[in-house]
Amino acid sequence: MDRVKVKIINRSGHELPTYETFSSAGMDVRACLTAPVTLNPLERALIPTGLFMQLEHGYECQIRPRSGLALKKGITVLNSPGTVDADYRGEIGIVLINLSNEPFTVNDGERIAQMVITRYSRVDWEPVERLDETKRGDGGFGHTGVN
């Protein structure tokens, strides 16, 4: 497992994002609110975190839903996974949406998403006239059947 140092400013008044277990890939991120935010069904909102970070070049921060909130409450990250680029220096905000039939209130300090720091690759395109053949070929969605 790689380890990388990340500079962070925490203006939330809450603990830094944390791994809940030793093998967790994602760290829980908390809401930083001056007042609760209620999301009605199909409503979305940008939830501030009070966190600002400086990633090394070649790394990104992915913002992902928390599985428990998604399953139990229908709350998810709308642009999942959200990407925070290494050159972004503003506050990290999380776009939550309520996909349930019930209102959901986000409170200050509540764990609302997961953050994963990961390396990424840059692409150098190589234009060609033909691609190598594979068994799958151009078979798309559902091409392997149901069972």
mmCIF file of C-alpha atoms in Angstrom:
data_model
loop_
_atom_site.group_PDB
_atom_site.id
_atom_site.type_symbol
_atom_site.label_atom_id
_atom_site.label_comp_id
_atom_site.label_asym_id
_atom_site.label_seq_id
_atom_site.Cartn_x
_atom_site.Cartn_y
_atom_site.Cartn_z
ATOM 1 C CA MET A 1 0.000 0.000 0.000
ATOM 2 C CA ASP A 2 1.373 3.391 -1.023
ATOM 3 C CA ARG A 3 1.520 6.258 1.458
ATOM 4 C CA VAL A 4 1.456 9.878 0.361
ATOM 5 C CA LYS A 5 1.649 13.082 2.397
ATOM 6 C CA VAL A 6 -1.137 15.566 1.671
ATOM 7 C CA LYS A 7 -1.137 19.140 2.943
ATOM 8 C CA ILE A 8 -4.560 20.006 4.376
ATOM 9 C CA ILE A 9 -6.266 22.989 5.989
ATOM 10 C CA ASN A 10 -9.162 22.040 8.249
ATOM 11 C CA ARG A 11 -11.570 24.885 8.990
ATOM 12 C CA SER A 12 -14.450 22.581 9.872
ATOM 13 C CA GLY A 13 -13.930 22.242 13.604
ATOM 14 C CA HIS A 14 -14.231 18.477 13.086
ATOM 15 C CA GLU A 15 -11.590 15.769 12.880
ATOM 16 C CA LEU A 16 -9.733 15.226 9.620
ATOM 17 C CA PRO A 17 -11.080 12.567 7.234
ATOM 18 C CA THR A 18 -10.301 9.187 8.772
ATOM 19 C CA TYR A 19 -10.053 5.549 7.776
ATOM 20 C CA GLU A 20 -12.532 3.526 9.840
ATOM 21 C CA THR A 21 -10.532 0.284 9.514
ATOM 22 C CA PHE A 22 -6.936 -0.618 8.645
ATOM 23 C CA SER A 23 -7.858 -1.884 5.163
ATOM 24 C CA SER A 24 -10.327 0.889 4.277
ATOM 25 C CA ALA A 25 -9.585 2.569 0.939
ATOM 26 C CA GLY A 26 -11.816 5.549 1.679
ATOM 27 C CA MET A 27 -11.800 8.066 4.503
ATOM 28 C CA ASP A 28 -15.065 9.374 5.905
ATOM 29 C CA VAL A 29 -15.654 13.091 5.259
ATOM 30 C CA ARG A 30 -17.894 15.247 7.458
ATOM 31 C CA ALA A 31 -20.283 18.092 6.677
ATOM 32 C CA CYS A 32 -19.285 21.584 7.827
ATOM 33 C CA LEU A 33 -22.545 23.464 8.268
ATOM 34 C CA THR A 34 -23.693 26.532 10.192
ATOM 35 C CA ALA A 35 -27.269 25.178 10.026
ATOM 36 C CA PRO A 36 -28.769 21.803 9.052
ATOM 37 C CA VAL A 37 -29.610 21.268 5.364
ATOM 38 C CA THR A 38 -32.755 19.303 4.504
ATOM 39 C CA LEU A 39 -32.830 17.529 1.154
ATOM 40 C CA ASN A 40 -36.326 16.726 -0.054
ATOM 41 C CA PRO A 41 -36.846 13.810 -2.452
ATOM 42 C CA LEU A 42 -34.829 14.335 -5.679
ATOM 43 C CA GLU A 43 -33.302 17.521 -4.276
ATOM 44 C CA ARG A 44 -29.552 18.129 -4.400
ATOM 45 C CA ALA A 45 -27.240 20.509 -2.559
ATOM 46 C CA LEU A 46 -23.561 21.379 -2.355
ATOM 47 C CA ILE A 47 -22.454 20.501 1.178
ATOM 48 C CA PRO A 48 -19.274 22.233 2.404
ATOM 49 C CA THR A 49 -16.607 20.293 4.298
ATOM 50 C CA GLY A 50 -14.320 23.046 5.590
ATOM 51 C CA LEU A 51 -11.398 21.155 4.007
ATOM 52 C CA PHE A 52 -8.768 22.547 1.621
ATOM 53 C CA MET A 53 -5.951 20.347 0.337
ATOM 54 C CA GLN A 54 -2.832 20.313 -1.779
ATOM 55 C CA LEU A 55 -2.247 17.052 -3.609
ATOM 56 C CA GLU A 56 1.003 16.068 -5.285
ATOM 57 C CA HIS A 57 0.970 16.095 -9.089
ATOM 58 C CA GLY A 58 -0.124 12.694 -10.370
ATOM 59 C CA TYR A 59 -2.743 12.256 -7.631
ATOM 60 C CA GLU A 60 -6.449 12.982 -7.438
ATOM 61 C CA CYS A 61 -9.013 12.924 -4.657
ATOM 62 C CA GLN A 62 -12.179 10.983 -5.466
ATOM 63 C CA ILE A 63 -15.381 11.722 -3.564
ATOM 64 C CA ARG A 64 -17.665 8.687 -3.346
ATOM 65 C CA PRO A 65 -20.965 7.867 -1.639
ATOM 66 C CA ARG A 66 -21.108 6.187 1.746
ATOM 67 C CA SER A 67 -22.755 2.806 1.195
ATOM 68 C CA GLY A 68 -24.761 2.949 4.427
ATOM 69 C CA LEU A 69 -26.311 6.329 3.573
ATOM 70 C CA ALA A 70 -27.081 5.132 0.060
ATOM 71 C CA LEU A 71 -28.734 1.889 1.164
ATOM 72 C CA LYS A 72 -30.532 3.059 4.298
ATOM 73 C CA LYS A 73 -31.444 6.643 3.363
ATOM 74 C CA GLY A 74 -31.127 6.923 -0.432
ATOM 75 C CA ILE A 75 -28.462 9.629 -0.141
ATOM 76 C CA THR A 76 -25.650 9.551 -2.682
ATOM 77 C CA VAL A 77 -22.995 11.719 -4.315
ATOM 78 C CA LEU A 78 -24.509 13.059 -7.526
ATOM 79 C CA ASN A 79 -21.339 13.263 -9.622
ATOM 80 C CA SER A 80 -19.919 10.018 -8.326
ATOM 81 C CA PRO A 81 -17.069 9.760 -8.149
ATOM 82 C CA GLY A 82 -16.391 13.458 -7.883
ATOM 83 C CA THR A 83 -12.814 14.402 -8.709
ATOM 84 C CA VAL A 84 -10.667 16.962 -6.897
ATOM 85 C CA ASP A 85 -7.659 17.748 -9.090
ATOM 86 C CA ALA A 86 -4.149 18.325 -7.736
ATOM 87 C CA ASP A 87 -4.185 22.004 -8.757
ATOM 88 C CA TYR A 88 -7.510 22.860 -7.025
ATOM 89 C CA ARG A 89 -7.093 24.916 -3.850
ATOM 90 C CA GLY A 90 -10.680 25.815 -2.934
ATOM 91 C CA GLU A 91 -12.897 24.255 -0.299
ATOM 92 C CA ILE A 92 -13.979 20.709 -1.020
ATOM 93 C CA GLY A 93 -17.739 20.616 -1.483
ATOM 94 C CA ILE A 94 -19.808 17.481 -1.922
ATOM 95 C CA VAL A 95 -22.877 17.374 -4.158
ATOM 96 C CA LEU A 96 -25.422 15.198 -2.349
ATOM 97 C CA ILE A 97 -28.770 14.106 -3.770
ATOM 98 C CA ASN A 98 -31.723 12.504 -2.040
ATOM 99 C CA LEU A 99 -33.002 9.601 -4.155
ATOM 100 C CA SER A 100 -35.468 8.436 -1.487
ATOM 101 C CA ASN A 101 -39.116 9.325 -0.983
ATOM 102 C CA GLU A 102 -38.470 10.944 2.407
ATOM 103 C CA PRO A 103 -36.762 14.220 3.385
ATOM 104 C CA PHE A 104 -33.241 13.816 4.780
ATOM 105 C CA THR A 105 -31.482 16.329 7.008
ATOM 106 C CA VAL A 106 -27.698 16.730 6.871
ATOM 107 C CA ASN A 107 -26.266 17.942 10.176
ATOM 108 C CA ASP A 108 -22.962 19.589 10.978
ATOM 109 C CA GLY A 109 -20.271 16.971 11.585
ATOM 110 C CA GLU A 110 -22.218 14.148 9.944
ATOM 111 C CA ARG A 111 -20.214 11.693 7.828
ATOM 112 C CA ILE A 112 -21.565 12.308 4.325
ATOM 113 C CA ALA A 113 -19.115 10.794 1.834
ATOM 114 C CA GLN A 114 -15.858 8.932 1.382
ATOM 115 C CA MET A 115 -12.602 10.352 0.076
ATOM 116 C CA VAL A 116 -10.081 8.210 -1.804
ATOM 117 C CA ILE A 117 -6.659 9.579 -2.782
ATOM 118 C CA THR A 118 -5.266 7.775 -5.816
ATOM 119 C CA ARG A 119 -2.712 8.037 -8.602
ATOM 120 C CA TYR A 120 -3.822 8.630 -12.150
ATOM 121 C CA SER A 121 -2.271 8.241 -15.582
ATOM 122 C CA ARG A 122 -2.064 10.779 -18.387
ATOM 123 C CA VAL A 123 -2.844 9.603 -21.898
ATOM 124 C CA ASP A 124 -0.747 10.111 -25.008
ATOM 125 C CA TRP A 125 -3.145 9.365 -27.871
ATOM 126 C CA GLU A 126 -1.884 7.163 -30.687
ATOM 127 C CA PRO A 127 -4.221 7.608 -33.696
ATOM 128 C CA VAL A 128 -4.523 4.379 -35.748
ATOM 129 C CA GLU A 129 -6.740 3.038 -38.524
ATOM 130 C CA ARG A 130 -7.494 -0.314 -36.866
ATOM 131 C CA LEU A 131 -7.565 -1.814 -33.360
ATOM 132 C CA ASP A 132 -6.333 -5.286 -32.362
ATOM 133 C CA GLU A 133 -8.996 -8.021 -32.558
ATOM 134 C CA THR A 134 -10.429 -9.573 -29.355
ATOM 135 C CA LYS A 135 -12.933 -12.319 -28.645
ATOM 136 C CA ARG A 136 -15.436 -9.715 -27.414
ATOM 137 C CA GLY A 137 -14.997 -7.409 -30.382
ATOM 138 C CA ASP A 138 -17.567 -4.629 -30.356
ATOM 139 C CA GLY A 139 -20.048 -6.457 -28.085
ATOM 140 C CA GLY A 140 -21.500 -3.810 -25.781
ATOM 141 C CA PHE A 141 -24.015 -3.642 -22.954
ATOM 142 C CA GLY A 142 -25.529 -7.029 -22.148
ATOM 143 C CA HIS A 143 -23.623 -8.893 -24.850
ATOM 144 C CA THR A 144 -22.750 -11.798 -22.524
ATOM 145 C CA GLY A 145 -26.390 -12.482 -21.570
ATOM 146 C CA VAL A 146 -28.165 -12.642 -18.228
ATOM 147 C CA ASN A 147 -26.744 -15.814 -16.648
#
